[in-house]
PDB file of C-alpha atoms and ligand atoms in Angstrom:
ATOM      1  CA  MET A 926      60.028  94.842 -27.506  1.00 80.00           C
ATOM      2  CA  ASN A 927      63.483  95.634 -28.954  1.00 86.00           C
ATOM      3  CA  THR A 928      64.386  96.023 -32.656  1.00 93.00           C
ATOM      4  CA  ILE A 929      65.599  92.496 -33.177  1.00 96.00           C
ATOM      5  CA  GLN A 930      62.472  91.058 -31.536  1.00 97.00           C
ATOM      6  CA  GLU A 931      60.309  93.162 -33.878  1.00 97.00           C
ATOM      7  CA  GLU A 932      62.376  91.996 -36.839  1.00 97.00           C
ATOM      8  CA  ILE A 933      61.826  88.366 -35.784  1.00 98.00           C
ATOM      9  CA  LEU A 934      58.057  88.805 -35.524  1.00 97.00           C
ATOM     10  CA  GLU A 935      57.948  90.409 -38.974  1.00 97.00           C
ATOM     11  CA  LEU A 936      60.079  87.677 -40.590  1.00 97.00           C
ATOM     12  CA  LYS A 937      58.050  84.988 -38.835  1.00 96.00           C
ATOM     13  CA  ALA A 938      54.750  86.389 -40.116  1.00 94.00           C
ATOM     14  CA  ARG A 939      56.135  86.639 -43.662  1.00 94.00           C
ATOM     15  CA  MET A 940      57.364  83.048 -43.532  1.00 93.00           C
ATOM     16  CA  GLY A 941      54.269  81.657 -41.798  1.00 93.00           C
ATOM     17  CA  ALA A 942      56.471  79.977 -39.188  1.00 96.00           C
ATOM     18  CA  THR A 943      55.664  78.937 -35.630  1.00 96.00           C
ATOM     19  CA  ILE A 944      58.209  79.570 -32.888  1.00 97.00           C
ATOM     20  CA  LEU A 945      58.213  76.973 -30.101  1.00 97.00           C
ATOM     21  CA  VAL A 946      60.377  77.730 -27.063  1.00 98.00           C
ATOM     22  CA  HIS A 947      61.327  75.602 -24.056  1.00 97.00           C
ATOM     23  CA  ASN A 948      60.953  77.099 -20.572  1.00 97.00           C
ATOM     24  CA  TYR A 949      64.765  77.099 -20.061  1.00 98.00           C
ATOM     25  CA  VAL A 950      65.627  79.307 -23.026  1.00 98.00           C
ATOM     26  CA  ASP A 951      66.663  82.907 -22.305  1.00 97.00           C
ATOM     27  CA  ALA A 952      63.974  85.453 -21.392  1.00 98.00           C
ATOM     28  CA  GLU A 953      64.167  87.587 -24.560  1.00 98.00           C
ATOM     29  CA  VAL A 954      63.620  84.490 -26.721  1.00 98.00           C
ATOM     30  CA  GLN A 955      60.716  83.323 -24.534  1.00 98.00           C
ATOM     31  CA  ASP A 956      59.155  86.731 -25.182  1.00 97.00           C
ATOM     32  CA  ILE A 957      58.906  86.178 -28.982  1.00 97.00           C
ATOM     33  CA  ALA A 958      57.471  82.639 -28.670  1.00 97.00           C
ATOM     34  CA  ASP A 959      54.172  81.542 -30.176  1.00 96.00           C
ATOM     35  CA  PHE A 960      54.255  78.986 -27.412  1.00 97.00           C
ATOM     36  CA  CYS A 961      56.586  78.426 -24.480  1.00 97.00           C
ATOM     37  CA  GLY A 962      56.298  75.251 -22.423  1.00 95.00           C
ATOM     38  CA  ASP A 963      57.680  71.991 -21.073  1.00 94.00           C
ATOM     39  CA  SER A 964      58.620  68.947 -23.159  1.00 91.00           C
ATOM     40  CA  LEU A 965      55.136  67.421 -23.032  1.00 87.00           C
ATOM     41  CA  GLU A 966      53.351  70.633 -24.001  1.00 93.00           C
ATOM     42  CA  LEU A 967      55.843  71.292 -26.797  1.00 93.00           C
ATOM     43  CA  SER A 968      55.279  67.763 -28.179  1.00 89.00           C
ATOM     44  CA  ARG A 969      51.534  68.342 -28.174  1.00 90.00           C
ATOM     45  CA  LYS A 970      51.974  71.694 -29.922  1.00 94.00           C
ATOM     46  CA  ALA A 971      54.236  70.117 -32.557  1.00 91.00           C
ATOM     47  CA  LYS A 972      51.658  67.392 -33.219  1.00 90.00           C
ATOM     48  CA  ALA A 973      48.838  69.925 -33.593  1.00 93.00           C
ATOM     49  CA  ASN A 974      51.014  72.198 -35.760  1.00 88.00           C
ATOM     50  CA  ASP A 975      49.782  73.280 -39.172  1.00 89.00           C
ATOM     51  CA  ALA A 976      52.532  75.774 -39.996  1.00 92.00           C
ATOM     52  CA  GLU A 977      54.936  74.926 -42.816  1.00 93.00           C
ATOM     53  CA  THR A 978      57.946  75.752 -40.665  1.00 95.00           C
ATOM     54  CA  ILE A 979      58.624  75.260 -36.959  1.00 96.00           C
ATOM     55  CA  ILE A 980      61.506  77.208 -35.430  1.00 97.00           C
ATOM     56  CA  PHE A 981      62.419  75.106 -32.409  1.00 97.00           C
ATOM     57  CA  CYS A 982      64.132  77.052 -29.658  1.00 98.00           C
ATOM     58  CA  GLY A 983      65.416  74.343 -27.353  1.00 98.00           C
ATOM     59  CA  VAL A 984      67.811  71.423 -27.627  1.00 98.00           C
ATOM     60  CA  ARG A 985      68.121  68.955 -30.487  1.00 97.00           C
ATOM     61  CA  PHE A 986      66.097  66.070 -29.038  1.00 97.00           C
ATOM     62  CA  MET A 987      63.128  68.460 -28.782  1.00 96.00           C
ATOM     63  CA  GLY A 988      63.507  69.499 -32.417  1.00 96.00           C
ATOM     64  CA  GLU A 989      63.685  65.812 -33.380  1.00 96.00           C
ATOM     65  CA  THR A 990      60.509  65.079 -31.406  1.00 96.00           C
ATOM     66  CA  ALA A 991      58.776  67.942 -33.232  1.00 96.00           C
ATOM     67  CA  LYS A 992      59.918  66.526 -36.594  1.00 96.00           C
ATOM     68  CA  LEU A 993      58.701  63.030 -35.669  1.00 96.00           C
ATOM     69  CA  LEU A 994      55.282  64.375 -34.691  1.00 95.00           C
ATOM     70  CA  SER A 995      54.992  66.864 -37.542  1.00 95.00           C
ATOM     71  CA  PRO A 996      56.801  65.060 -40.390  1.00 95.00           C
ATOM     72  CA  ASP A 997      55.521  67.370 -43.134  1.00 95.00           C
ATOM     73  CA  ALA A 998      56.797  70.516 -41.428  1.00 95.00           C
ATOM     74  CA  ARG A 999      60.290  71.895 -41.872  1.00 96.00           C
ATOM     75  CA  VAL A1000      61.791  71.953 -38.373  1.00 96.00           C
ATOM     76  CA  LEU A1001      64.642  74.418 -37.984  1.00 97.00           C
ATOM     77  CA  MET A1002      67.005  74.799 -35.041  1.00 98.00           C
ATOM     78  CA  PRO A1003      68.679  78.190 -34.559  1.00 98.00           C
ATOM     79  CA  SER A1004      71.867  76.547 -33.226  1.00 98.00           C
ATOM     80  CA  LYS A1005      73.704  73.643 -34.842  1.00 95.00           C
ATOM     81  CA  ASP A1006      75.104  72.180 -31.659  1.00 95.00           C
ATOM     82  CA  ALA A1007      72.480  72.677 -28.932  1.00 98.00           C
ATOM     83  CA  GLY A1008      72.529  69.076 -27.715  1.00 98.00           C
ATOM     84  CA  CYS A1009      71.547  67.516 -24.409  1.00 98.00           C
ATOM     85  CA  LEU A1010      74.218  65.994 -22.186  1.00 97.00           C
ATOM     86  CA  MET A1011      71.737  63.482 -20.766  1.00 97.00           C
ATOM     87  CA  ALA A1012      70.524  62.350 -24.220  1.00 97.00           C
ATOM     88  CA  ASP A1013      74.165  61.718 -25.139  1.00 96.00           C
ATOM     89  CA  MET A1014      74.500  59.263 -22.234  1.00 97.00           C
ATOM     90  CA  CYS A1015      72.483  56.646 -24.139  1.00 95.00           C
ATOM     91  CA  ASP A1016      74.674  54.808 -26.611  1.00 94.00           C
ATOM     92  CA  PRO A1017      72.356  52.949 -29.048  1.00 96.00           C
ATOM     93  CA  GLU A1018      74.804  50.022 -29.223  1.00 97.00           C
ATOM     94  CA  ARG A1019      74.590  49.552 -25.462  1.00 97.00           C
ATOM     95  CA  ILE A1020      70.789  49.686 -25.644  1.00 98.00           C
ATOM     96  CA  ARG A1021      70.790  46.991 -28.334  1.00 98.00           C
ATOM     97  CA  ALA A1022      73.077  44.852 -26.145  1.00 98.00           C
ATOM     98  CA  TYR A1023      70.815  45.417 -23.124  1.00 97.00           C
ATOM     99  CA  LYS A1024      67.752  44.378 -25.122  1.00 97.00           C
ATOM    100  CA  ALA A1025      69.479  41.221 -26.342  1.00 98.00           C
ATOM    101  CA  ASN A1026      70.353  40.288 -22.736  1.00 97.00           C
ATOM    102  CA  HIS A1027      66.960  41.271 -21.255  1.00 97.00           C
ATOM    103  CA  PRO A1028      64.323  40.271 -23.822  1.00 96.00           C
ATOM    104  CA  ASP A1029      61.576  40.336 -21.171  1.00 96.00           C
ATOM    105  CA  HIS A1030      62.157  43.995 -20.184  1.00 97.00           C
ATOM    106  CA  LEU A1031      59.982  46.887 -21.287  1.00 97.00           C
ATOM    107  CA  LEU A1032      62.160  49.879 -22.218  1.00 98.00           C
ATOM    108  CA  VAL A1033      60.748  53.177 -20.973  1.00 98.00           C
ATOM    109  CA  ALA A1034      62.667  56.216 -22.216  1.00 98.00           C
ATOM    110  CA  TYR A1035      62.581  59.735 -20.940  1.00 97.00           C
ATOM    111  CA  VAL A1036      61.847  62.002 -23.911  1.00 96.00           C
ATOM    112  CA  ASN A1037      65.339  63.490 -23.384  1.00 97.00           C
ATOM    113  CA  THR A1038      66.811  60.946 -25.802  1.00 97.00           C
ATOM    114  CA  THR A1039      67.930  61.024 -29.432  1.00 97.00           C
ATOM    115  CA  ALA A1040      65.592  59.813 -32.187  1.00 97.00           C
ATOM    116  CA  GLU A1041      67.830  56.750 -32.616  1.00 97.00           C
ATOM    117  CA  THR A1042      67.388  55.838 -28.932  1.00 98.00           C
ATOM    118  CA  LYS A1043      63.629  56.342 -29.271  1.00 98.00           C
ATOM    119  CA  SER A1044      63.606  53.936 -32.201  1.00 98.00           C
ATOM    120  CA  LEU A1045      64.814  51.206 -29.809  1.00 98.00           C
ATOM    121  CA  VAL A1046      62.361  51.640 -26.910  1.00 98.00           C
ATOM    122  CA  ASP A1047      58.746  50.720 -26.139  1.00 98.00           C
ATOM    123  CA  ILE A1048      57.380  53.976 -24.764  1.00 98.00           C
ATOM    124  CA  CYS A1049      58.507  57.502 -23.918  1.00 97.00           C
ATOM    125  CA  VAL A1050      57.631  59.668 -20.942  1.00 97.00           C
ATOM    126  CA  THR A1051      58.304  63.282 -19.999  1.00 96.00           C
ATOM    127  CA  SER A1052      58.691  64.575 -16.476  1.00 96.00           C
ATOM    128  CA  GLY A1053      55.129  65.920 -16.849  1.00 95.00           C
ATOM    129  CA  ASN A1054      53.544  62.496 -17.392  1.00 96.00           C
ATOM    130  CA  ALA A1055      56.115  59.925 -16.197  1.00 97.00           C
ATOM    131  CA  GLU A1056      54.375  59.125 -12.916  1.00 97.00           C
ATOM    132  CA  ARG A1057      50.988  58.587 -14.583  1.00 96.00           C
ATOM    133  CA  ILE A1058      52.393  56.435 -17.392  1.00 97.00           C
ATOM    134  CA  VAL A1059      54.750  54.277 -15.330  1.00 97.00           C
ATOM    135  CA  LYS A1060      51.893  53.676 -12.880  1.00 95.00           C
ATOM    136  CA  LYS A1061      49.672  52.548 -15.770  1.00 95.00           C
ATOM    137  CA  LEU A1062      52.370  50.186 -17.045  1.00 93.00           C
ATOM    138  CA  GLY A1063      52.288  48.526 -13.632  1.00 85.00           C
ATOM    139  CA  PRO A1064      54.370  45.604 -12.407  1.00 85.00           C
ATOM    140  CA  GLU A1065      53.429  43.088 -15.170  1.00 86.00           C
ATOM    141  CA  ARG A1066      56.778  43.285 -16.952  1.00 93.00           C
ATOM    142  CA  PRO A1067      60.194  44.312 -15.594  1.00 97.00           C
ATOM    143  CA  ILE A1068      61.145  47.806 -16.762  1.00 98.00           C
ATOM    144  CA  MET A1069      64.407  49.456 -17.721  1.00 98.00           C
ATOM    145  CA  PHE A1070      64.076  53.228 -17.329  1.00 98.00           C
ATOM    146  CA  LEU A1071      66.524  55.304 -19.320  1.00 98.00           C
ATOM    147  CA  PRO A1072      68.572  57.484 -19.328  1.00 98.00           C
ATOM    148  CA  ASP A1073      67.791  59.517 -16.191  1.00 98.00           C
ATOM    149  CA  GLN A1074      68.649  57.530 -13.085  1.00 98.00           C
ATOM    150  CA  ASN A1075      67.371  60.389 -10.903  1.00 98.00           C
ATOM    151  CA  LEU A1076      63.938  60.657 -12.492  1.00 98.00           C
ATOM    152  CA  GLY A1077      63.780  56.838 -12.471  1.00 98.00           C
ATOM    153  CA  ALA A1078      64.734  56.630  -8.782  1.00 98.00           C
ATOM    154  CA  ASN A1079      62.207  59.347  -7.895  1.00 98.00           C
ATOM    155  CA  LEU A1080      59.502  57.363  -9.709  1.00 98.00           C
ATOM    156  CA  ASN A1081      60.563  54.129  -7.990  1.00 97.00           C
ATOM    157  CA  ASN A1082      60.272  55.907  -4.621  1.00 98.00           C
ATOM    158  CA  ARG A1083      56.867  57.429  -5.372  1.00 97.00           C
ATOM    159  CA  LEU A1084      55.315  54.354  -6.919  1.00 96.00           C
ATOM    160  CA  GLY A1085      57.032  51.657  -4.830  1.00 95.00           C
ATOM    161  CA  MET A1086      58.498  50.178  -8.008  1.00 95.00           C
ATOM    162  CA  LYS A1087      61.836  48.590  -8.777  1.00 95.00           C
ATOM    163  CA  MET A1088      62.617  49.682 -12.315  1.00 97.00           C
ATOM    164  CA  ASP A1089      66.178  49.092 -13.497  1.00 97.00           C
ATOM    165  CA  LEU A1090      67.909  52.430 -13.994  1.00 98.00           C
ATOM    166  CA  TRP A1091      70.261  53.395 -16.781  1.00 98.00           C
ATOM    167  CA  PRO A1092      73.433  55.119 -15.537  1.00 97.00           C
ATOM    168  CA  GLY A1093      72.652  58.588 -16.896  1.00 98.00           C
ATOM    169  CA  CYS A1094      71.540  61.965 -15.569  1.00 98.00           C
ATOM    170  CA  CYS A1095      71.212  65.648 -16.337  1.00 98.00           C
ATOM    171  CA  PRO A1096      74.494  67.096 -15.027  1.00 98.00           C
ATOM    172  CA  VAL A1097      72.776  70.472 -14.459  1.00 98.00           C
ATOM    173  CA  HIS A1098      70.211  68.972 -12.045  1.00 98.00           C
ATOM    174  CA  HIS A1099      72.479  66.241 -10.653  1.00 98.00           C
ATOM    175  CA  ALA A1100      74.813  68.968  -9.367  1.00 98.00           C
ATOM    176  CA  ILE A1101      72.136  70.598  -7.186  1.00 98.00           C
ATOM    177  CA  ALA A1102      73.308  70.174  -3.597  1.00 98.00           C
ATOM    178  CA  ALA A1103      71.389  69.895  -0.321  1.00 98.00           C
ATOM    179  CA  SER A1104      73.482  72.788   1.043  1.00 98.00           C
ATOM    180  CA  SER A1105      72.028  75.072  -1.683  1.00 98.00           C
ATOM    181  CA  ILE A1106      68.470  74.209  -0.647  1.00 98.00           C
ATOM    182  CA  GLU A1107      69.286  74.656   3.039  1.00 98.00           C
ATOM    183  CA  ALA A1108      70.941  78.056   2.448  1.00 98.00           C
ATOM    184  CA  ALA A1109      67.942  79.247   0.401  1.00 98.00           C
ATOM    185  CA  ARG A1110      65.557  78.149   3.162  1.00 98.00           C
ATOM    186  CA  VAL A1111      67.541  80.167   5.715  1.00 98.00           C
ATOM    187  CA  ALA A1112      67.464  83.250   3.441  1.00 98.00           C
ATOM    188  CA  HIS A1113      63.744  82.870   2.580  1.00 98.00           C
ATOM    189  CA  PRO A1114      62.063  81.010   5.464  1.00 98.00           C
ATOM    190  CA  ASN A1115      58.527  81.512   4.135  1.00 97.00           C
ATOM    191  CA  ALA A1116      59.212  80.194   0.650  1.00 98.00           C
ATOM    192  CA  PRO A1117      58.398  76.592  -0.290  1.00 98.00           C
ATOM    193  CA  VAL A1118      61.057  74.797  -2.347  1.00 98.00           C
ATOM    194  CA  VAL A1119      60.050  73.466  -5.753  1.00 98.00           C
ATOM    195  CA  VAL A1120      62.606  71.428  -7.691  1.00 98.00           C
ATOM    196  CA  HIS A1121      62.706  69.483 -10.950  1.00 98.00           C
ATOM    197  CA  LEU A1122      62.223  65.712 -10.979  1.00 98.00           C
ATOM    198  CA  GLU A1123      65.676  65.358 -12.553  1.00 98.00           C
ATOM    199  CA  CYS A1124      67.192  66.266  -9.166  1.00 98.00           C
ATOM    200  CA  ARG A1125      68.688  63.503  -7.007  1.00 98.00           C
ATOM    201  CA  PRO A1126      66.242  61.730  -4.645  1.00 98.00           C
ATOM    202  CA  GLU A1127      67.975  63.231  -1.585  1.00 98.00           C
ATOM    203  CA  ILE A1128      67.195  66.710  -2.967  1.00 98.00           C
ATOM    204  CA  VAL A1129      63.590  65.767  -3.728  1.00 98.00           C
ATOM    205  CA  ALA A1130      63.304  64.479  -0.135  1.00 98.00           C
ATOM    206  CA  ILE A1131      64.123  67.893   1.344  1.00 98.00           C
ATOM    207  CA  SER A1132      61.939  69.867  -1.097  1.00 98.00           C
ATOM    208  CA  ASP A1133      58.223  70.678  -0.980  1.00 98.00           C
ATOM    209  CA  ALA A1134      57.506  69.610  -4.556  1.00 98.00           C
ATOM    210  CA  ALA A1135      59.366  67.850  -7.379  1.00 98.00           C
ATOM    211  CA  VAL A1136      57.714  68.320 -10.762  1.00 97.00           C
ATOM    212  CA  SER A1137      58.305  69.171 -14.437  1.00 96.00           C
ATOM    213  CA  THR A1138      58.879  72.778 -15.475  1.00 96.00           C
ATOM    214  CA  SER A1139      55.180  73.302 -16.231  1.00 94.00           C
ATOM    215  CA  GLY A1140      54.364  71.455 -13.016  1.00 96.00           C
ATOM    216  CA  MET A1141      56.145  74.358 -11.298  1.00 98.00           C
ATOM    217  CA  LEU A1142      53.642  76.806 -12.797  1.00 98.00           C
ATOM    218  CA  LYS A1143      50.784  74.652 -11.520  1.00 98.00           C
ATOM    219  CA  PHE A1144      52.392  74.318  -8.095  1.00 98.00           C
ATOM    220  CA  VAL A1145      52.628  78.110  -7.764  1.00 98.00           C
ATOM    221  CA  GLU A1146      49.081  78.590  -9.045  1.00 98.00           C
ATOM    222  CA  ASN A1147      47.737  76.232  -6.371  1.00 98.00           C
ATOM    223  CA  SER A1148      49.858  77.611  -3.533  1.00 98.00           C
ATOM    224  CA  ASP A1149      49.010  80.408  -1.080  1.00 98.00           C
ATOM    225  CA  ALA A1150      52.703  81.280  -0.678  1.00 98.00           C
ATOM    226  CA  ARG A1151      53.909  84.618  -2.024  1.00 98.00           C
ATOM    227  CA  GLU A1152      57.526  83.576  -2.637  1.00 98.00           C
ATOM    228  CA  PHE A1153      59.216  80.413  -3.868  1.00 98.00           C
ATOM    229  CA  ILE A1154      62.667  78.832  -3.996  1.00 98.00           C
ATOM    230  CA  VAL A1155      63.250  77.267  -7.396  1.00 98.00           C
ATOM    231  CA  GLY A1156      65.650  74.373  -8.043  1.00 98.00           C
ATOM    232  CA  THR A1157      65.955  74.053 -11.793  1.00 98.00           C
ATOM    233  CA  GLU A1158      67.552  75.717 -14.810  1.00 98.00           C
ATOM    234  CA  ALA A1159      67.598  79.520 -14.462  1.00 98.00           C
ATOM    235  CA  GLY A1160      65.443  80.253 -17.548  1.00 97.00           C
ATOM    236  CA  MET A1161      62.441  79.046 -15.569  1.00 98.00           C
ATOM    237  CA  ILE A1162      62.515  82.146 -13.360  1.00 98.00           C
ATOM    238  CA  HIS A1163      61.448  84.434 -16.232  1.00 98.00           C
ATOM    239  CA  ARG A1164      58.633  82.039 -17.120  1.00 98.00           C
ATOM    240  CA  LEU A1165      57.385  82.076 -13.512  1.00 98.00           C
ATOM    241  CA  GLU A1166      57.759  85.851 -13.142  1.00 98.00           C
ATOM    242  CA  CYS A1167      55.747  86.484 -16.322  1.00 98.00           C
ATOM    243  CA  ALA A1168      52.983  84.119 -15.215  1.00 98.00           C
ATOM    244  CA  PHE A1169      52.872  85.406 -11.617  1.00 98.00           C
ATOM    245  CA  PRO A1170      54.041  89.049 -11.546  1.00 98.00           C
ATOM    246  CA  ASP A1171      52.817  89.508  -7.958  1.00 98.00           C
ATOM    247  CA  ARG A1172      54.948  86.683  -6.527  1.00 98.00           C
ATOM    248  CA  LYS A1173      58.689  86.372  -5.876  1.00 98.00           C
ATOM    249  CA  PHE A1174      60.995  83.623  -7.127  1.00 98.00           C
ATOM    250  CA  TYR A1175      64.500  82.845  -5.890  1.00 98.00           C
ATOM    251  CA  ILE A1176      66.806  80.612  -7.890  1.00 98.00           C
ATOM    252  CA  ILE A1177      69.091  78.430  -5.784  1.00 98.00           C
ATOM    253  CA  GLU A1178      72.813  79.228  -5.688  1.00 98.00           C
ATOM    254  CA  PRO A1179      75.002  78.317  -7.523  1.00 98.00           C
ATOM    255  CA  THR A1180      72.566  79.054 -10.344  1.00 98.00           C
ATOM    256  CA  PRO A1181      71.865  75.961 -12.483  1.00 98.00           C
ATOM    257  CA  ILE A1182      72.592  76.790 -16.141  1.00 98.00           C
ATOM    258  CA  CYS A1183      72.201  74.508 -19.146  1.00 98.00           C
ATOM    259  CA  LYS A1184      74.827  75.780 -21.593  1.00 98.00           C
ATOM    260  CA  ASN A1185      73.024  74.138 -24.501  1.00 98.00           C
ATOM    261  CA  MET A1186      69.740  75.936 -23.858  1.00 98.00           C
ATOM    262  CA  LYS A1187      71.706  79.202 -23.730  1.00 98.00           C
ATOM    263  CA  LYS A1188      72.959  78.624 -27.288  1.00 98.00           C
ATOM    264  CA  ILE A1189      69.583  79.887 -28.536  1.00 98.00           C
ATOM    265  CA  THR A1190      69.782  83.658 -28.936  1.00 98.00           C
ATOM    266  CA  LEU A1191      67.676  86.356 -30.575  1.00 98.00           C
ATOM    267  CA  GLU A1192      70.437  86.722 -33.171  1.00 98.00           C
ATOM    268  CA  ASN A1193      70.434  83.083 -34.236  1.00 97.00           C
ATOM    269  CA  VAL A1194      66.608  82.918 -34.192  1.00 98.00           C
ATOM    270  CA  ARG A1195      66.608  85.864 -36.610  1.00 98.00           C
ATOM    271  CA  ASP A1196      69.341  84.210 -38.733  1.00 97.00           C
ATOM    272  CA  CYS A1197      67.260  81.051 -38.756  1.00 97.00           C
ATOM    273  CA  LEU A1198      64.301  82.994 -40.169  1.00 97.00           C
ATOM    274  CA  MET A1199      66.635  84.503 -42.781  1.00 96.00           C
ATOM    275  CA  GLY A1200      67.585  81.080 -44.127  1.00 95.00           C
ATOM    276  CA  HIS A1201      70.544  80.217 -41.910  1.00 96.00           C
ATOM    277  CA  GLY A1202      68.872  77.682 -39.618  1.00 96.00           C
ATOM    278  CA  PHE A1203      69.739  74.021 -39.188  1.00 98.00           C
ATOM    279  CA  GLU A1204      67.053  71.720 -40.486  1.00 98.00           C
ATOM    280  CA  ILE A1205      66.253  68.509 -38.615  1.00 97.00           C
ATOM    281  CA  THR A1206      66.307  65.584 -41.015  1.00 98.00           C
ATOM    282  CA  LEU A1207      66.068  61.956 -39.924  1.00 98.00           C
ATOM    283  CA  PRO A1208      66.448  58.717 -41.890  1.00 98.00           C
ATOM    284  CA  GLN A1209      63.096  57.270 -43.000  1.00 98.00           C
ATOM    285  CA  ASP A1210      63.452  54.099 -40.878  1.00 98.00           C
ATOM    286  CA  ILE A1211      64.085  56.219 -37.762  1.00 98.00           C
ATOM    287  CA  MET A1212      61.129  58.483 -38.645  1.00 98.00           C
ATOM    288  CA  GLU A1213      58.874  55.415 -38.712  1.00 98.00           C
ATOM    289  CA  THR A1214      60.183  53.631 -35.604  1.00 98.00           C
ATOM    290  CA  ALA A1215      61.034  56.553 -33.305  1.00 98.00           C
ATOM    291  CA  VAL A1216      57.582  58.115 -33.535  1.00 97.00           C
ATOM    292  CA  ARG A1217      55.866  55.012 -32.109  1.00 98.00           C
ATOM    293  CA  PRO A1218      56.981  55.372 -28.452  1.00 98.00           C
ATOM    294  CA  ILE A1219      56.073  59.069 -28.545  1.00 97.00           C
ATOM    295  CA  GLU A1220      52.613  58.347 -29.975  1.00 96.00           C
ATOM    296  CA  ARG A1221      52.135  55.680 -27.281  1.00 97.00           C
ATOM    297  CA  MET A1222      53.077  58.254 -24.669  1.00 96.00           C
ATOM    298  CA  LEU A1223      50.601  60.807 -26.008  1.00 94.00           C
ATOM    299  CA  GLU A1224      47.842  58.174 -26.042  1.00 94.00           C
ATOM    300  CA  LEU A1225      48.488  57.310 -22.385  1.00 92.00           C
ATOM    301  CA  SER A1226      49.046  60.827 -21.028  1.00 82.00           C
TER     302      SER A1226
HETATM  303  P1  13P B 608      60.522  69.591 -18.766  1.00 69.92           P
HETATM  304  O1  13P B 608      60.418  70.967 -19.333  1.00 69.92           O
HETATM  305  O2  13P B 608      59.688  68.631 -19.549  1.00 69.92           O
HETATM  306  O3  13P B 608      60.237  69.568 -17.324  1.00 69.92           O
HETATM  307  O4  13P B 608      62.023  69.067 -19.013  1.00 69.92           O
HETATM  308  C1  13P B 608      63.127  69.606 -18.494  1.00 69.92           C
HETATM  309  C2  13P B 608      64.344  69.391 -19.287  1.00 69.92           C
HETATM  310  O5  13P B 608      65.332  68.946 -18.838  1.00 69.92           O
HETATM  311  C3  13P B 608      64.370  69.782 -20.653  1.00 69.92           C
HETATM  312  O6  13P B 608      65.653  69.698 -21.091  1.00 69.92           O
HETATM  313 FE1  SF4 B 609      69.621  68.141 -21.146  1.00 69.92          FE
HETATM  314 FE2  SF4 B 609      69.782  68.859 -18.589  1.00 69.92          FE
HETATM  315 FE3  SF4 B 609      70.078  70.700 -20.455  1.00 69.92          FE
HETATM  316 FE4  SF4 B 609      67.665  69.583 -20.029  1.00 69.92          FE
HETATM  317  S1  SF4 B 609      68.821  70.866 -18.623  1.00 69.92           S
HETATM  318  S2  SF4 B 609      68.674  69.954 -22.000  1.00 69.92           S
HETATM  319  S3  SF4 B 609      68.275  67.485 -19.488  1.00 69.92           S
HETATM  320  S4  SF4 B 609      71.440  68.918 -20.094  1.00 69.92           S
END
C-alpha cells in the first residue's frame, strides 16, 4: 500500500464512506475498493448500501444508477467528465420519437444509459443478466434493445430472437478485431479466449466465451486452463490476476482502453474524499421514473 492509498483509507474511515469500483478502473484504485465488480454487482451493492456517502469509481451512468438505488446517500464521482461513449449514443428525443412510432414495442435498455434514457424505457439489463431477462420477456411483444447493437445481436443469436437494435455500441469493444484474437491464439495456443458481450458477433463466434466482466471471473474459476486470452478493457487483467494469482492472463493487442474509466485516479479519489468530488444530483421526476426499469431488472435477475 502506498502513501496516497493509506491516506484514502484513513479519510474514508473518518467520513464513513463506501468506495465502489468498476472492474475496468486502474489497478491501484481497485486495490482501495470496498467492493470491485461488474455493473450488476455494483447496482446490488448500491441498493444494499447504508453508508452516508458512496464514492463511485467508474463512469457517470454507474454513479447515476447508484444514486437511483440509494437516493438518501450522497453519491460522489472523483472525475467530472467520466462519461460513457455508448450511453451518449442514445438521444432521449430520438427515443421519444421511436416510442411514438412503435407504441407496441417494449423498450429494453442496457444499463449503460443515462438516467434520462432509463426514464423512458420499460426494463434495464446488464451484460451479467441480459440473457436471462430477455429470455423471460419472451416473444409476446416486439422489443427494441438499446443502445448496444452488439450485445443485442449476440442475444438475438443466442436466444433465436429478432429484437430491433438501436444503432449504438461501445467503441472500445466494437474495435476488437478478429486478427487480434487470431494472433493471440497463435502466441498462446493453450489459452481459451474470453471476450465481453459488447464485442461484435463475429468476434464472439471465434471466442470460447462471451460474458460480462464478472462472468469472466466465473469462467476462469470453472476452467481447467492455466492461461487465458482476454478481450475486454485492460483494467480487467488486474482483477483476474488478483483473483487467480496462479493463472496467466493475456490481453489482446492492441490493448482495449476506455479513456473514461482511466479518468479515475488515486489523486482524484483522495480529492473527492477531501470535499472536491462531483455529486450526482438528478431531477425528482427522473429519480422517480428512471429507478423503475432498474428495480424491474433486479426483481427479474
Ligand atoms: P460489465 O462490467 O457489467 O460487464 O460492463 C462492462 C462495461 O462496459 C462497463 O462500462
Ligand atoms: Fe462505456 Fe465502453 Fe467505456 Fe464501458 S468500456 S464505459 S461501455 S465506453
